[in-house]
Amino acid sequence: MEIKVLKDILSANEQIAQRNRQLLDRNGVFAVNLMSSPGAGKTSLILQTIKGLKGKVKIGVIEGDVSSSLDAEIVGKEGVPVLQINTGGECHLDANMTQSALSNMPLQDVELLIIENVGNLICTAEFALGAHKKVLVSSTPEGHDKPLKYPLMFHEVDIVLINKIDLLPYLSFDTETFSRGVRGINEKVEIFPVSCTTGQGIERWVSWLLTQMSRK
Amino acid sequence: MEIKVLKDILSANEQIAQRNRQLLDRNGVFAVNLMSSPGAGKTSLILQTIKGLKGKVKIGVIEGDVSSSLDAEIVGKEGVPVLQINTGGECHLDANMTQSALSNMPLQDVELLIIENVGNLICTAEFALGAHKKVLVSSTPEGHDKPLKYPLMFHEVDIVLINKIDLLPYLSFDTETFSRGVRGINEKVEIFPVSCTTGQGIERWVSWLLTQMSRK
């Protein structure tokens, strides 16, 4: 019975997500759904992406959080259009919340829309928002066992950024073990090591984004 | 309508949690519900706690994960009774899952039961398990803004361990800002800095546990 309810919810969500995708496509907007654990570096990645694409691509940002508008304030300082969604307890964004945000976003002035989801490795993976690509930020201090413990997330995403590689000398994180774990779940996924603190690897990520946008 | 359903679920959960508590009390078991983001150090804290209380307190462990039995295998090597709960997608343990695990745990041989919840800062905070105390492991790489972004969790817990303080020299984490954020939500909470890698601060945590157990 409970499973039936969940299926209905997911199917209703999927329909709205498809409408979101159509709206994005009509406006020539490429959107990514950015997910991670709390504090893995989603907002820092957005700041590095804005910096890396300045003057090249018009960016818009939707910030999803249970509570607070901290991230929207930080990103807003970069002079890009930004909207905060507070889920008020919900542990993930859904297509309906995204739809509301899209109707308030100046889509004609946006080429790349980054949707920062709630910090959560489980529930966020289940709900499509209508974005073109799903991006996971996984950070080195979380440990290399994460793919085995949160398989759905690693299965769902198109690219995994291993963030905080500047901390590798101080951790027992093994990049090989991590990558093997990811590939065991998702053969086709891209894996890029980055540091949003030092900027290492950001050029490759930005170039990946530009390639995806040109293919759309 | 959706809120009504959630209330019913929470109330049913609360009743089972109370029965769990009675079962624990009848067996003289003190239980903690250990929560955190993915990879903040719950399992490492359990290993340090077993080491710190060896020969003093009989420990049992329940490991909660969406998938895998990695943590149970690691903890099992320490020679304590350990049970793995796989939630199969659910983002938190609940009282019912805990009840099943309790019925398989040799409670007469346990004085301290550590229940490691699923790595999640949102959903786990909503569901009582029947434990006597709620413990949050918050790690320095996650950043000092977490209390403002996940207020329910910080409101619900009795103690916050700031883990991975060995990484402080390499991070912009500000302990004062973090602690102020926590206290703004939860005046009475205890805050202990620890490192489960170096063992720093573990003695104080273990001594806090012994005090709580003696007061029970």
Coordinates of C-alpha atoms in Angstrom, one line a residue:
Chain A
M1 CA 0.0 0.0 0.0
E2 CA 2.8 2.4 1.0
I3 CA 4.7 1.4 -2.2
K4 CA 1.6 2.2 -4.3
V5 CA 1.5 5.7 -2.8
L6 CA 5.2 6.3 -3.4
K7 CA 4.7 5.1 -7.0
D8 CA 1.9 7.6 -7.5
I9 CA 3.9 10.4 -6.1
L10 CA 6.9 9.6 -8.2
S11 CA 4.8 9.4 -11.4
A12 CA 3.0 12.7 -10.7
N13 CA 6.5 14.2 -10.0
E14 CA 7.8 12.7 -13.3
Q15 CA 5.0 14.5 -15.3
I16 CA 5.8 17.9 -13.8
A17 CA 9.5 17.2 -14.4
Q18 CA 8.8 16.6 -18.1
R19 CA 6.9 19.9 -18.3
N20 CA 9.8 21.7 -16.5
R21 CA 12.2 20.2 -19.1
Q22 CA 9.9 21.4 -22.0
L23 CA 9.9 24.9 -20.5
L24 CA 13.7 24.9 -20.2
D25 CA 14.1 23.7 -23.7
R26 CA 11.7 26.3 -25.1
N27 CA 13.9 28.9 -23.5
G28 CA 17.2 27.4 -24.6
V29 CA 18.2 26.8 -21.0
F30 CA 20.5 23.9 -20.0
A31 CA 19.9 22.8 -16.4
V32 CA 21.8 20.6 -14.0
N33 CA 20.5 19.1 -10.7
L34 CA 23.4 19.4 -8.2
M35 CA 23.3 16.9 -5.3
S36 CA 25.6 15.9 -2.4
S37 CA 25.8 15.2 1.3
P38 CA 25.5 18.3 3.6
G39 CA 28.7 20.3 3.3
A40 CA 30.3 18.4 0.4
G41 CA 30.8 21.7 -1.6
K42 CA 27.8 22.3 -3.8
T43 CA 27.8 26.1 -3.2
S44 CA 31.5 26.3 -3.6
L45 CA 31.3 24.5 -6.9
I46 CA 28.6 27.0 -8.0
L47 CA 30.9 29.9 -7.1
Q48 CA 33.8 28.3 -9.0
T49 CA 31.5 27.6 -12.0
I50 CA 30.3 31.2 -12.1
K51 CA 33.9 32.4 -12.0
G52 CA 35.0 29.9 -14.7
L53 CA 32.2 30.8 -17.1
K54 CA 32.1 34.6 -16.5
G55 CA 31.6 36.4 -19.8
K56 CA 31.0 33.1 -21.6
V57 CA 27.7 31.8 -20.3
K58 CA 24.7 33.4 -18.6
I59 CA 24.1 31.5 -15.4
G60 CA 21.0 31.3 -13.1
V61 CA 20.9 29.5 -9.8
I62 CA 18.1 27.9 -7.7
E63 CA 19.1 27.2 -4.1
G64 CA 17.3 24.4 -2.3
D65 CA 17.5 24.2 1.5
V66 CA 15.3 22.9 4.3
S67 CA 15.8 26.3 6.0
S68 CA 17.8 29.6 5.7
S69 CA 18.8 31.6 2.6
L70 CA 22.5 31.6 3.4
D71 CA 23.5 30.0 0.1
A72 CA 21.3 32.3 -2.0
E73 CA 22.9 35.3 -0.3
I74 CA 26.4 34.1 -1.1
V75 CA 25.6 33.3 -4.7
G76 CA 23.6 36.5 -5.2
K77 CA 26.8 38.5 -4.5
E78 CA 28.2 37.1 -7.8
G79 CA 25.6 39.1 -9.7
V80 CA 23.6 36.2 -11.2
P81 CA 19.9 35.7 -10.8
V82 CA 19.3 33.4 -7.8
L83 CA 16.1 32.1 -6.1
Q84 CA 15.9 30.3 -2.8
I85 CA 13.5 27.4 -2.3
N86 CA 13.0 26.5 1.4
T87 CA 11.4 23.0 1.6
G88 CA 10.3 23.6 5.2
G89 CA 11.3 20.1 6.4
E90 CA 11.2 18.2 3.1
C91 CA 14.5 16.4 2.5
H92 CA 14.7 17.0 -1.2
L93 CA 13.5 19.3 -4.0
D94 CA 10.7 18.0 -6.2
A95 CA 9.5 18.9 -9.7
N96 CA 6.7 21.0 -8.3
M97 CA 9.0 23.2 -6.2
T98 CA 11.2 23.5 -9.2
Q99 CA 8.3 24.6 -11.4
S100 CA 7.4 27.4 -9.0
A101 CA 11.0 28.6 -9.0
L102 CA 11.2 28.4 -12.8
S103 CA 8.2 30.7 -13.1
N104 CA 10.1 33.3 -11.1
M105 CA 13.4 32.9 -12.9
P106 CA 14.2 35.2 -15.9
L107 CA 14.8 32.2 -18.2
Q108 CA 15.3 34.4 -21.3
D109 CA 18.5 35.7 -19.5
V110 CA 19.8 32.3 -18.5
E111 CA 21.7 29.7 -20.6
L112 CA 22.9 27.5 -17.7
L113 CA 20.7 26.9 -14.8
I114 CA 22.2 25.3 -11.7
I115 CA 19.7 23.8 -9.3
E116 CA 21.4 23.1 -5.9
N117 CA 19.4 20.4 -4.2
V118 CA 19.1 19.8 -0.4
G119 CA 22.1 18.2 1.2
N120 CA 21.1 14.5 1.2
L121 CA 22.5 11.4 -0.5
I122 CA 19.2 9.4 -0.4
C123 CA 15.9 11.2 -1.1
T124 CA 17.2 13.7 -3.7
A125 CA 18.1 10.8 -6.0
E126 CA 14.5 9.7 -6.3
F127 CA 12.9 12.9 -7.6
A128 CA 13.4 14.2 -11.1
L129 CA 13.3 18.0 -11.4
G130 CA 13.4 18.2 -15.2
A131 CA 17.1 19.0 -15.4
H132 CA 19.2 17.8 -18.3
K133 CA 22.0 16.3 -16.2
K134 CA 22.4 15.1 -12.6
V135 CA 25.7 16.0 -10.9
L136 CA 26.9 14.5 -7.7
V137 CA 29.6 16.3 -5.5
S138 CA 31.2 13.6 -3.3
S139 CA 33.9 14.9 -1.0
T140 CA 37.0 13.1 0.2
P141 CA 36.4 13.5 3.9
E142 CA 33.2 11.5 3.5
G143 CA 35.3 8.4 2.8
H144 CA 35.7 6.1 -0.2
D145 CA 32.9 3.7 0.9
K146 CA 30.1 6.0 0.0
P147 CA 29.2 4.4 -3.4
L148 CA 28.4 1.1 -1.7
K149 CA 26.3 2.8 1.0
Y150 CA 24.2 5.1 -1.2
P151 CA 24.0 3.1 -4.4
L152 CA 20.9 4.7 -5.9
M153 CA 22.5 8.2 -5.9
F154 CA 25.6 6.9 -7.6
H155 CA 23.4 5.0 -10.1
E156 CA 21.3 8.0 -11.0
V157 CA 24.0 10.6 -11.8
D158 CA 25.8 11.5 -15.0
I159 CA 28.9 12.8 -13.4
V160 CA 30.6 12.5 -10.0
L161 CA 33.0 15.3 -8.8
I162 CA 35.4 14.1 -6.1
N163 CA 35.7 17.4 -4.2
K164 CA 38.2 18.5 -1.6
I165 CA 41.2 16.7 -3.2
D166 CA 43.3 19.4 -1.5
L167 CA 42.7 17.4 1.8
L168 CA 43.9 14.1 0.4
P169 CA 47.3 14.3 2.2
Y170 CA 45.5 14.3 5.5
L171 CA 42.9 11.6 4.9
S172 CA 42.8 7.8 4.3
F173 CA 40.6 8.3 1.2
D174 CA 41.6 6.1 -1.7
T175 CA 40.6 7.5 -5.0
E176 CA 41.0 4.1 -6.8
T177 CA 38.7 2.3 -4.3
F178 CA 36.1 5.1 -4.6
S179 CA 36.2 5.1 -8.4
R180 CA 35.9 1.3 -8.6
G181 CA 32.9 1.5 -6.3
V182 CA 31.2 4.1 -8.5
R183 CA 31.9 2.2 -11.7
G184 CA 30.5 -1.0 -10.2
I185 CA 27.2 0.8 -9.9
N186 CA 27.3 3.1 -12.9
E187 CA 29.6 2.1 -15.8
K188 CA 29.1 5.3 -17.9
V189 CA 29.5 7.9 -15.2
E190 CA 32.2 10.5 -15.5
I191 CA 34.5 11.0 -12.5
F192 CA 36.5 14.2 -12.1
P193 CA 38.6 15.1 -9.1
V194 CA 38.4 18.8 -8.1
S195 CA 39.1 21.2 -5.3
C196 CA 36.7 24.1 -5.0
T197 CA 39.1 25.6 -2.5
T198 CA 42.2 25.7 -4.8
G199 CA 40.4 25.6 -8.1
Q200 CA 42.2 22.4 -9.2
G201 CA 40.2 20.5 -11.8
I202 CA 37.6 23.2 -12.2
E203 CA 38.6 23.9 -15.8
R204 CA 37.8 20.3 -16.8
W205 CA 34.4 20.5 -15.1
V206 CA 33.6 23.8 -16.8
S207 CA 34.7 22.3 -20.2
W208 CA 32.5 19.3 -19.6
L209 CA 29.5 21.6 -18.9
L210 CA 30.2 23.6 -22.2
T211 CA 30.3 20.3 -24.2
Q212 CA 27.0 19.1 -22.7
M213 CA 25.4 22.5 -23.4
S214 CA 26.6 22.4 -27.1
R215 CA 25.2 18.9 -27.5
K216 CA 21.7 19.8 -26.2
Chain B
M1 CA -4.0 15.7 4.0
E2 CA -0.3 14.9 3.5
I3 CA 0.4 16.4 6.9
K4 CA -2.3 14.3 8.5
V5 CA -0.6 11.1 7.2
L6 CA 2.8 12.2 8.4
K7 CA 1.3 12.9 11.9
D8 CA -0.3 9.4 12.0
I9 CA 3.0 7.8 11.0
L10 CA 4.9 9.8 13.6
S11 CA 2.4 9.0 16.3
A12 CA 2.4 5.2 15.5
N13 CA 6.2 5.4 15.5
E14 CA 6.2 7.1 18.9
Q15 CA 4.2 4.3 20.4
I16 CA 6.6 1.7 19.2
A17 CA 9.5 3.8 20.4
Q18 CA 8.0 3.9 23.9
R19 CA 7.7 0.1 23.9
N20 CA 11.4 -0.1 22.8
R21 CA 12.4 2.2 25.7
Q22 CA 10.5 0.0 28.1
L23 CA 12.2 -3.1 26.8
L24 CA 15.6 -1.5 27.1
D25 CA 14.8 -0.3 30.6
R26 CA 13.7 -3.7 31.7
N27 CA 17.0 -5.1 30.5
G28 CA 19.0 -2.3 32.1
V29 CA 20.3 -1.2 28.7
F30 CA 21.2 2.5 28.0
A31 CA 20.8 3.3 24.3
V32 CA 22.0 6.2 22.1
N33 CA 20.7 7.1 18.7
L34 CA 23.8 8.2 16.7
M35 CA 23.1 10.5 13.8
S36 CA 25.1 12.5 11.2
S37 CA 25.7 13.3 7.6
P38 CA 27.2 10.6 5.4
G39 CA 30.8 10.1 6.3
A40 CA 30.9 12.4 9.4
G41 CA 32.4 9.6 11.5
K42 CA 29.7 7.7 13.3
T43 CA 31.4 4.3 12.8
S44 CA 34.8 5.7 13.7
L45 CA 33.2 7.1 16.9
I46 CA 31.7 3.6 17.7
L47 CA 35.2 2.1 17.3
Q48 CA 36.8 4.7 19.6
T49 CA 33.9 4.2 22.1
I50 CA 34.4 0.4 22.2
K51 CA 38.2 1.0 22.7
G52 CA 37.5 3.6 25.4
L53 CA 35.1 1.4 27.4
K54 CA 36.8 -2.0 26.9
G55 CA 36.6 -4.0 30.2
K56 CA 34.3 -1.4 31.7
V57 CA 31.0 -1.5 29.8
K58 CA 29.4 -4.3 27.7
I59 CA 28.5 -2.7 24.4
G60 CA 26.1 -3.7 21.6
V61 CA 25.7 -2.0 18.2
I62 CA 22.9 -1.7 15.7
E63 CA 24.1 -0.5 12.3
G64 CA 21.5 1.3 10.1
D65 CA 22.3 1.7 6.4
V66 CA 20.3 2.0 3.2
S67 CA 22.4 -0.7 1.7
S68 CA 25.5 -2.9 2.5
S69 CA 26.8 -4.4 5.7
L70 CA 30.3 -2.7 5.6
D71 CA 29.9 -1.0 9.0
A72 CA 28.6 -4.1 10.8
E73 CA 31.6 -6.1 9.5
I74 CA 34.0 -3.4 10.7
V75 CA 32.4 -3.2 14.2
G76 CA 31.9 -7.0 14.4
K77 CA 35.7 -7.4 14.4
E78 CA 35.8 -5.7 17.8
G79 CA 34.1 -8.7 19.3
V80 CA 30.8 -6.9 20.3
P81 CA 27.3 -8.1 19.3
V82 CA 26.3 -6.2 16.2
L83 CA 23.2 -6.3 14.0
Q84 CA 22.8 -4.7 10.5
I85 CA 19.5 -3.1 9.5
N86 CA 19.3 -2.4 5.8
T87 CA 16.5 0.1 5.2
G88 CA 16.3 -0.8 1.5
G89 CA 15.9 2.8 0.4
E90 CA 14.4 4.4 3.5
C91 CA 16.4 7.5 4.6
H92 CA 16.2 6.8 8.3
L93 CA 15.7 4.1 10.9
D94 CA 12.3 4.0 12.6
A95 CA 11.0 2.5 15.9
N96 CA 9.7 -0.6 14.1
M97 CA 13.0 -1.5 12.5
T98 CA 14.7 -0.9 15.8
Q99 CA 12.2 -3.2 17.5
S100 CA 13.0 -6.0 15.1
A101 CA 16.7 -5.5 15.8
L102 CA 16.2 -5.4 19.6
S103 CA 14.4 -8.8 19.4
N104 CA 17.6 -10.2 17.9
M105 CA 20.1 -8.5 20.2
P106 CA 21.3 -10.4 23.4
L107 CA 20.1 -7.5 25.6
Q108 CA 21.1 -9.3 28.8
D109 CA 24.7 -9.1 27.7
V110 CA 24.5 -5.4 26.8
E111 CA 24.8 -2.3 29.0
L112 CA 25.3 0.3 26.3
L113 CA 23.5 0.0 23.0
I114 CA 24.7 2.3 20.2
I115 CA 22.3 2.6 17.3
E116 CA 24.0 4.0 14.2
N117 CA 21.3 5.7 12.1
V118 CA 21.4 6.2 8.4
G119 CA 23.7 9.1 7.2
N120 CA 21.2 11.9 6.9
L121 CA 20.8 15.2 8.7
I122 CA 17.0 15.6 8.0
C123 CA 14.8 12.6 8.1
T124 CA 16.6 10.8 11.0
A125 CA 15.8 13.7 13.3
E126 CA 12.0 13.1 12.9
F127 CA 11.8 9.5 14.1
A128 CA 12.2 8.4 17.7
L129 CA 13.7 5.0 18.1
G130 CA 13.3 4.6 21.9
A131 CA 16.9 5.5 22.7
H132 CA 17.7 7.4 25.9
K133 CA 19.9 10.1 24.2
K134 CA 20.3 11.4 20.7
V135 CA 23.9 12.1 19.6
L136 CA 24.9 14.1 16.6
V137 CA 28.3 13.8 15.0
S138 CA 29.0 16.9 12.9
S139 CA 32.3 17.0 11.2
T140 CA 34.5 20.1 10.5
P141 CA 34.8 19.6 6.7
E142 CA 31.0 20.0 6.5
G143 CA 31.3 23.7 7.4
H144 CA 30.2 25.8 10.4
D145 CA 26.9 26.8 8.7
K146 CA 25.2 23.4 9.2
P147 CA 23.1 24.4 12.4
L148 CA 21.4 27.1 10.4
K149 CA 20.6 24.8 7.5
Y150 CA 19.5 21.7 9.4
P151 CA 17.8 23.3 12.5
L152 CA 15.5 20.4 13.4
M153 CA 18.5 18.0 13.9
F154 CA 20.4 20.4 16.0
H155 CA 17.2 21.1 18.0
E156 CA 16.5 17.4 18.7
V157 CA 19.9 16.2 20.0
D158 CA 21.4 16.0 23.5
I159 CA 25.0 16.3 22.5
V160 CA 26.9 17.5 19.4
L161 CA 30.4 16.0 18.8
I162 CA 32.5 18.2 16.4
N163 CA 34.5 15.5 14.8
K164 CA 37.6 15.7 12.6
I165 CA 39.2 18.5 14.6
D166 CA 42.5 17.1 13.3
L167 CA 41.6 18.7 10.0
L168 CA 41.1 22.2 11.4
P169 CA 44.4 23.6 10.2
Y170 CA 43.4 22.9 6.6
L171 CA 39.8 24.2 6.8
S172 CA 38.0 27.5 7.2
F173 CA 35.7 26.0 9.8
D174 CA 35.2 28.3 12.8
T175 CA 34.3 26.5 16.0
E176 CA 32.9 29.7 17.6
T177 CA 30.5 30.4 14.8
F178 CA 29.4 26.7 14.7
S179 CA 28.8 26.6 18.5
R180 CA 26.9 29.9 18.4
G181 CA 24.7 28.5 15.7
V182 CA 24.0 25.3 17.7
R183 CA 23.3 27.2 20.9
G184 CA 20.9 29.5 19.1
I185 CA 18.7 26.5 18.3
N186 CA 19.4 24.4 21.4
E187 CA 20.5 26.1 24.6
K188 CA 21.1 23.0 26.7
V189 CA 23.0 20.9 24.2
E190 CA 26.5 19.7 25.1
I191 CA 29.2 20.4 22.4
F192 CA 32.5 18.4 22.5
P193 CA 35.2 18.7 19.9
V194 CA 36.8 15.3 19.1
S195 CA 38.9 13.5 16.5
C196 CA 38.1 9.9 15.9
T197 CA 41.3 9.6 13.9
T198 CA 43.8 10.8 16.7
G199 CA 41.5 10.0 19.7
Q200 CA 41.6 13.6 20.9
G201 CA 38.5 14.4 23.0
I202 CA 37.3 10.8 23.2
E203 CA 38.0 10.5 26.9
R204 CA 35.5 13.4 27.6
W205 CA 32.9 11.8 25.4
V206 CA 33.3 8.4 27.1
S207 CA 33.1 10.0 30.5
W208 CA 29.9 11.8 29.4
L209 CA 28.4 8.5 28.4
L210 CA 29.3 6.9 31.8
T211 CA 27.7 9.8 33.6
Q212 CA 24.5 9.4 31.6
M213 CA 24.4 5.7 32.2
S214 CA 24.9 6.1 35.9
R215 CA 22.0 8.6 36.0
K216 CA 19.6 6.4 34.2

